[in-house]
């Protein structure tokens, strides 16, 4: 299938991506079929350091430098699904890492939605921008304009662009940072792994006016969220 048959987007390694998505379907990682469609489209290998590219379509986290990891595909699928992403939404992501999760998120909110993503390591932010540009080059048209990468302490959020329809944190916090709750729009949904060093619970917070409802979506394992409202 190299070179055709999937709309031109990231045609390279399309068969491996299709196999990864079949595995995610078997695992019932996502109930929204659009989640699996975008994961079949976004070229994950372009978000992984060259040394790990061969493993890009295995369902496991991979090292991306600075002691950080790109999440396993099933965890990205679970979070994309749990967020309930729709075209036109404005999203804040804390923990850009490789930029992969941000790219998948954008693919679900395009063409008019936008992803603001924050990373505390400047080197990773630069790498993520290069990865997004490579994905655009491979056919994921619009992703560079659709995702804004910023360097900073994401536990403070990004008040200038608030409120956000969706906020997701891809590192584990001691508690959901208050500034993020404050920057969540009415009707908005926030996802954040909460808990100790090695094992956490994925929490989903939904806002209706001033009321915040919290749900426990199950176990997960993320690198720690550092910063003023982190560890
Ligand atoms: N979503 C990423 C995976 C992120 S790993 C991907 O798709 O590849 C978690 C990331 O959170 C790391 O890159 C880490 O540096 C970053 N991080 C940790 N604390 C942070 C903070 N306070 N603000 C912004 N980024 C933070």
mmCIF file of C-alpha atoms and ligand atoms in Angstrom:
data_model
loop_
_atom_site.group_PDB
_atom_site.id
_atom_site.type_symbol
_atom_site.label_atom_id
_atom_site.label_comp_id
_atom_site.label_asym_id
_atom_site.label_seq_id
_atom_site.Cartn_x
_atom_site.Cartn_y
_atom_site.Cartn_z
ATOM 1 C CA UNK A 1 0.000 0.000 0.000
ATOM 2 C CA UNK A 2 3.005 2.271 -0.018
ATOM 3 C CA UNK A 3 2.368 5.452 -1.938
ATOM 4 C CA UNK A 4 -1.401 5.330 -2.161
ATOM 5 C CA UNK A 5 -4.768 4.228 -0.937
ATOM 6 C CA UNK A 6 -4.990 6.220 2.264
ATOM 7 C CA UNK A 7 -5.637 9.699 1.022
ATOM 8 C CA UNK A 8 -1.968 10.486 0.675
ATOM 9 C CA UNK A 9 -1.435 11.273 4.339
ATOM 10 C CA UNK A 10 1.714 9.652 5.658
ATOM 11 C CA UNK A 11 1.363 6.848 3.143
ATOM 12 C CA UNK A 12 4.694 5.434 4.321
ATOM 13 C CA UNK A 13 4.176 2.596 6.795
ATOM 14 C CA UNK A 14 0.407 2.703 6.292
ATOM 15 C CA UNK A 15 0.160 -1.066 6.685
ATOM 16 C CA UNK A 16 1.843 -0.960 10.083
ATOM 17 C CA UNK A 17 -0.484 1.850 11.151
ATOM 18 C CA UNK A 18 -3.488 -0.168 10.029
ATOM 19 C CA UNK A 19 -2.241 -3.139 12.082
ATOM 20 C CA UNK A 20 -1.743 -0.889 15.126
ATOM 21 C CA UNK A 21 -5.308 0.368 14.763
ATOM 22 C CA UNK A 22 -6.653 -3.198 14.468
ATOM 23 C CA UNK A 23 -4.877 -3.987 17.740
ATOM 24 C CA UNK A 24 -6.432 -0.884 19.362
ATOM 25 C CA UNK A 25 -9.853 -1.958 18.047
ATOM 26 C CA UNK A 26 -9.379 -5.457 19.520
ATOM 27 C CA UNK A 27 -8.432 -3.847 22.832
ATOM 28 C CA UNK A 28 -11.548 -1.628 22.620
ATOM 29 C CA UNK A 29 -9.302 1.354 23.382
ATOM 30 C CA UNK A 30 -11.781 3.822 21.860
ATOM 31 C CA UNK A 31 -15.543 3.789 21.301
ATOM 32 C CA UNK A 32 -15.523 6.710 18.822
ATOM 33 C CA UNK A 33 -14.487 5.333 15.399
ATOM 34 C CA UNK A 34 -13.079 8.771 14.481
ATOM 35 C CA UNK A 35 -10.344 8.261 17.069
ATOM 36 C CA UNK A 36 -9.069 5.164 15.286
ATOM 37 C CA UNK A 37 -9.417 6.876 11.905
ATOM 38 C CA UNK A 38 -7.094 9.699 12.914
ATOM 39 C CA UNK A 39 -4.627 7.265 14.474
ATOM 40 C CA UNK A 40 -4.553 5.461 11.127
ATOM 41 C CA UNK A 41 -3.770 8.769 9.475
ATOM 42 C CA UNK A 42 -1.176 10.443 11.748
ATOM 43 C CA UNK A 43 2.349 9.130 10.973
ATOM 44 C CA UNK A 44 3.571 8.189 14.482
ATOM 45 C CA UNK A 45 7.024 7.205 13.158
ATOM 46 C CA UNK A 46 7.695 10.874 12.369
ATOM 47 C CA UNK A 47 7.235 11.739 16.071
ATOM 48 C CA UNK A 48 9.695 9.147 17.339
ATOM 49 C CA UNK A 49 13.504 9.640 17.474
ATOM 50 C CA UNK A 50 15.262 7.884 14.600
ATOM 51 C CA UNK A 51 16.809 5.283 16.909
ATOM 52 C CA UNK A 52 13.308 4.024 17.847
ATOM 53 C CA UNK A 53 11.550 4.416 14.494
ATOM 54 C CA UNK A 54 11.417 0.685 13.850
ATOM 55 C CA UNK A 55 9.257 0.340 16.965
ATOM 56 C CA UNK A 56 6.970 3.285 16.193
ATOM 57 C CA UNK A 57 3.878 1.125 15.577
ATOM 58 C CA UNK A 58 4.236 -1.156 18.597
ATOM 59 C CA UNK A 59 1.751 -0.441 21.373
ATOM 60 C CA UNK A 60 4.334 0.811 23.839
ATOM 61 C CA UNK A 61 5.752 4.089 25.141
ATOM 62 C CA UNK A 62 9.141 5.114 23.669
ATOM 63 C CA UNK A 63 11.922 7.378 24.905
ATOM 64 C CA UNK A 64 12.029 10.834 23.306
ATOM 65 C CA UNK A 65 14.912 12.417 25.282
ATOM 66 C CA UNK A 66 15.131 14.510 28.470
ATOM 67 C CA UNK A 67 13.959 11.418 30.393
ATOM 68 C CA UNK A 68 10.489 11.727 28.800
ATOM 69 C CA UNK A 69 8.360 9.349 26.722
ATOM 70 C CA UNK A 70 5.782 9.400 23.945
ATOM 71 C CA UNK A 71 2.734 7.610 25.421
ATOM 72 C CA UNK A 72 1.713 4.164 24.185
ATOM 73 C CA UNK A 73 -0.856 4.297 21.356
ATOM 74 C CA UNK A 74 -3.582 2.686 23.508
ATOM 75 C CA UNK A 75 -3.222 5.458 26.118
ATOM 76 C CA UNK A 76 -3.473 8.137 23.421
ATOM 77 C CA UNK A 77 -6.593 6.374 22.065
ATOM 78 C CA UNK A 78 -8.172 6.177 25.539
ATOM 79 C CA UNK A 79 -7.531 9.877 26.185
ATOM 80 C CA UNK A 80 -8.715 11.061 22.744
ATOM 81 C CA UNK A 81 -11.886 9.021 23.244
ATOM 82 C CA UNK A 82 -12.499 10.170 26.828
ATOM 83 C CA UNK A 83 -12.094 13.825 25.841
ATOM 84 C CA UNK A 84 -15.029 13.685 23.391
ATOM 85 C CA UNK A 85 -13.251 15.812 20.784
ATOM 86 C CA UNK A 86 -15.338 17.529 18.108
ATOM 87 C CA UNK A 87 -14.579 19.739 15.128
ATOM 88 C CA UNK A 88 -14.113 23.386 16.088
ATOM 89 C CA UNK A 89 -13.046 22.887 19.707
ATOM 90 C CA UNK A 90 -10.202 24.817 21.325
ATOM 91 C CA UNK A 91 -7.889 22.530 23.246
ATOM 92 C CA UNK A 92 -5.101 23.073 25.772
ATOM 93 C CA UNK A 93 -2.558 20.264 26.150
ATOM 94 C CA UNK A 94 -0.013 20.186 28.969
ATOM 95 C CA UNK A 95 3.052 18.093 28.073
ATOM 96 C CA UNK A 96 3.772 18.381 24.335
ATOM 97 C CA UNK A 97 6.558 15.777 24.379
ATOM 98 C CA UNK A 98 6.900 14.568 20.785
ATOM 99 C CA UNK A 99 3.804 16.424 19.557
ATOM 100 C CA UNK A 100 2.058 13.161 18.551
ATOM 101 C CA UNK A 101 -0.917 13.415 20.909
ATOM 102 C CA UNK A 102 -1.322 17.081 19.927
ATOM 103 C CA UNK A 103 -1.367 16.135 16.223
ATOM 104 C CA UNK A 104 -4.023 13.447 16.784
ATOM 105 C CA UNK A 105 -6.062 15.911 18.864
ATOM 106 C CA UNK A 106 -5.867 18.523 16.116
ATOM 107 C CA UNK A 107 -6.996 15.960 13.541
ATOM 108 C CA UNK A 108 -10.205 15.534 15.579
ATOM 109 C CA UNK A 109 -10.923 19.275 15.972
ATOM 110 C CA UNK A 110 -9.921 20.416 12.459
ATOM 111 C CA UNK A 111 -10.485 22.380 10.351
ATOM 112 C CA UNK A 112 -11.521 25.249 12.655
ATOM 113 C CA UNK A 113 -10.406 23.952 16.035
ATOM 114 C CA UNK A 114 -7.008 24.681 17.557
ATOM 115 C CA UNK A 115 -4.578 22.967 19.910
ATOM 116 C CA UNK A 116 -2.429 25.034 22.292
ATOM 117 C CA UNK A 117 0.231 22.795 23.760
ATOM 118 C CA UNK A 118 2.781 23.562 26.493
ATOM 119 C CA UNK A 119 6.117 21.893 27.167
ATOM 120 C CA UNK A 120 8.612 22.772 29.902
ATOM 121 C CA UNK A 121 11.679 21.481 28.030
ATOM 122 C CA UNK A 122 12.673 23.903 25.265
ATOM 123 C CA UNK A 123 14.555 21.182 23.379
ATOM 124 C CA UNK A 124 11.489 18.920 23.274
ATOM 125 C CA UNK A 125 9.291 21.814 22.153
ATOM 126 C CA UNK A 126 11.663 22.466 19.238
ATOM 127 C CA UNK A 127 11.704 18.771 18.379
ATOM 128 C CA UNK A 128 7.894 18.665 18.498
ATOM 129 C CA UNK A 129 7.652 21.611 16.091
ATOM 130 C CA UNK A 130 10.011 19.824 13.687
ATOM 131 C CA UNK A 131 7.941 16.621 14.008
ATOM 132 C CA UNK A 132 4.721 18.515 13.232
ATOM 133 C CA UNK A 133 6.385 20.093 10.190
ATOM 134 C CA UNK A 134 7.496 16.649 9.010
ATOM 135 C CA UNK A 135 3.949 15.326 9.438
ATOM 136 C CA UNK A 136 2.595 18.257 7.427
ATOM 137 C CA UNK A 137 5.192 17.522 4.757
ATOM 138 C CA UNK A 138 4.008 13.894 4.706
ATOM 139 C CA UNK A 139 0.450 15.034 4.027
ATOM 140 C CA UNK A 140 -1.168 15.979 7.357
ATOM 141 C CA UNK A 141 -2.185 19.321 5.885
ATOM 142 C CA UNK A 142 -2.943 22.126 8.342
ATOM 143 C CA UNK A 143 -1.300 20.621 11.417
ATOM 144 C CA UNK A 144 1.456 23.242 11.677
ATOM 145 C CA UNK A 145 -1.039 26.120 11.796
ATOM 146 C CA UNK A 146 -3.470 24.105 13.886
ATOM 147 C CA UNK A 147 -1.094 23.382 16.762
ATOM 148 C CA UNK A 148 0.716 26.125 18.708
ATOM 149 C CA UNK A 149 3.643 24.868 20.799
ATOM 150 C CA UNK A 150 4.702 27.013 23.772
ATOM 151 C CA UNK A 151 7.504 26.605 26.287
ATOM 152 C CA UNK A 152 6.501 27.145 29.900
ATOM 153 C CA UNK A 153 5.076 25.720 33.096
ATOM 154 C CA UNK A 154 1.832 24.132 31.953
ATOM 155 C CA UNK A 155 0.540 23.734 35.509
ATOM 156 C CA UNK A 156 -0.310 27.450 35.232
ATOM 157 C CA UNK A 157 -2.159 26.852 31.961
ATOM 158 C CA UNK A 158 -2.200 29.579 29.341
ATOM 159 C CA UNK A 159 -4.698 32.225 30.534
ATOM 160 C CA UNK A 160 -4.275 34.424 27.419
ATOM 161 C CA UNK A 161 -6.250 31.982 25.247
ATOM 162 C CA UNK A 162 -8.650 30.669 27.938
ATOM 163 C CA UNK A 163 -11.259 29.331 28.260
ATOM 164 C CA UNK A 164 -10.706 25.965 26.572
ATOM 165 C CA UNK A 165 -13.337 23.412 25.533
ATOM 166 C CA UNK A 166 -10.961 20.593 26.331
ATOM 167 C CA UNK A 167 -7.804 20.401 28.462
ATOM 168 C CA UNK A 168 -5.654 17.304 28.750
ATOM 169 C CA UNK A 169 -2.528 16.742 30.806
ATOM 170 C CA UNK A 170 -0.099 14.056 29.637
ATOM 171 C CA UNK A 171 1.992 13.892 32.828
ATOM 172 C CA UNK A 172 0.967 12.806 36.314
ATOM 173 C CA UNK A 173 -0.015 15.468 38.846
ATOM 174 C CA UNK A 174 -0.366 15.312 42.647
ATOM 175 C CA UNK A 175 -3.812 16.884 42.103
ATOM 176 C CA UNK A 176 -5.558 18.534 39.165
ATOM 177 C CA UNK A 177 -3.896 21.995 39.010
ATOM 178 C CA UNK A 178 -6.379 24.748 40.025
ATOM 179 C CA UNK A 179 -5.381 27.128 37.179
ATOM 180 C CA UNK A 180 -6.418 24.441 34.661
ATOM 181 C CA UNK A 181 -9.836 24.034 36.312
ATOM 182 C CA UNK A 182 -10.264 27.816 36.122
ATOM 183 C CA UNK A 183 -9.401 27.859 32.398
ATOM 184 C CA UNK A 184 -11.981 25.199 31.478
ATOM 185 C CA UNK A 185 -15.011 26.508 29.551
ATOM 186 C CA UNK A 186 -18.607 25.848 30.578
ATOM 187 C CA UNK A 187 -19.457 22.418 29.164
ATOM 188 C CA UNK A 188 -15.727 21.652 29.022
ATOM 189 C CA UNK A 189 -13.875 18.440 29.826
ATOM 190 C CA UNK A 190 -10.452 18.129 31.476
ATOM 191 C CA UNK A 191 -8.370 14.926 31.615
ATOM 192 C CA UNK A 192 -5.476 14.545 34.061
ATOM 193 C CA UNK A 193 -3.582 11.563 35.481
ATOM 194 C CA UNK A 194 -3.485 11.992 39.269
ATOM 195 C CA UNK A 195 -1.411 10.025 41.750
ATOM 196 C CA UNK A 196 2.026 8.866 42.832
ATOM 197 C CA UNK A 197 5.339 8.338 41.104
ATOM 198 C CA UNK A 198 4.702 5.094 39.195
ATOM 199 C CA UNK A 199 0.964 4.493 39.140
ATOM 200 C CA UNK A 200 -1.897 6.909 38.755
ATOM 201 C CA UNK A 201 -5.585 7.231 37.972
ATOM 202 C CA UNK A 202 -6.843 9.033 34.904
ATOM 203 C CA UNK A 203 -9.345 11.617 36.162
ATOM 204 C CA UNK A 204 -12.004 13.304 34.020
ATOM 205 C CA UNK A 205 -13.493 16.552 35.186
ATOM 206 C CA UNK A 206 -16.578 18.012 33.476
ATOM 207 C CA UNK A 207 -17.770 21.574 34.039
ATOM 208 C CA UNK A 208 -21.441 22.630 34.028
ATOM 209 C CA UNK A 209 -21.518 26.265 35.108
ATOM 210 C CA UNK A 210 -19.775 26.367 38.469
ATOM 211 C CA UNK A 211 -20.341 22.652 39.092
ATOM 212 C CA UNK A 212 -17.404 20.300 38.475
ATOM 213 C CA UNK A 213 -18.039 16.563 38.218
ATOM 214 C CA UNK A 214 -15.093 14.180 38.692
ATOM 215 C CA UNK A 215 -14.875 10.652 37.310
ATOM 216 C CA UNK A 216 -12.203 7.999 37.757
ATOM 217 C CA UNK A 217 -11.406 6.419 34.363
ATOM 218 C CA UNK A 218 -8.951 3.797 35.637
ATOM 219 C CA UNK A 219 -5.248 3.148 36.097
ATOM 220 C CA UNK A 220 -2.436 4.643 34.045
ATOM 221 C CA UNK A 221 1.311 5.371 34.280
ATOM 222 C CA UNK A 222 2.787 8.721 33.219
ATOM 223 C CA UNK A 223 5.992 10.664 33.848
ATOM 224 C CA UNK A 224 5.602 13.283 36.597
ATOM 225 C CA UNK A 225 4.135 16.720 35.970
ATOM 226 C CA UNK A 226 6.696 19.214 37.297
ATOM 227 C CA UNK A 227 6.101 22.868 38.090
ATOM 228 C CA UNK A 228 4.313 25.194 40.478
ATOM 229 C CA UNK A 229 1.182 23.012 40.755
ATOM 230 C CA UNK A 230 3.021 19.768 39.962
ATOM 231 C CA UNK A 231 5.612 17.682 41.794
HETATM 232 N N1 LIG B 1 1.926 14.037 24.902
HETATM 233 C C1 LIG B 1 3.293 13.616 24.650
HETATM 234 C C2 LIG B 1 3.853 12.763 25.757
HETATM 235 C C3 LIG B 1 4.253 13.616 26.852
HETATM 236 S S1 LIG B 1 5.287 12.978 28.132
HETATM 237 C C4 LIG B 1 3.458 12.949 23.327
HETATM 238 O O1 LIG B 1 2.478 12.773 22.584
HETATM 239 O O2 LIG B 1 4.590 12.625 22.969
HETATM 240 C C5 LIG B 1 4.974 14.287 29.279
HETATM 241 C C6 LIG B 1 5.583 15.613 28.915
HETATM 242 O O3 LIG B 1 5.170 16.549 29.916
HETATM 243 C C7 LIG B 1 7.100 15.632 28.939
HETATM 244 O O4 LIG B 1 7.582 16.060 27.706
HETATM 245 C C8 LIG B 1 7.442 16.611 30.058
HETATM 246 O O5 LIG B 1 8.607 17.368 29.815
HETATM 247 C C9 LIG B 1 6.197 17.484 30.073
HETATM 248 N N2 LIG B 1 5.948 18.231 31.298
HETATM 249 C C10 LIG B 1 6.101 17.844 32.589
HETATM 250 N N3 LIG B 1 5.746 18.839 33.437
HETATM 251 C C11 LIG B 1 5.347 19.885 32.651
HETATM 252 C C12 LIG B 1 4.877 21.215 32.915
HETATM 253 N N4 LIG B 1 4.711 21.689 34.145
HETATM 254 N N5 LIG B 1 4.567 21.993 31.869
HETATM 255 C C13 LIG B 1 4.725 21.569 30.592
HETATM 256 N N6 LIG B 1 5.170 20.327 30.282
HETATM 257 C C14 LIG B 1 5.481 19.506 31.290
#
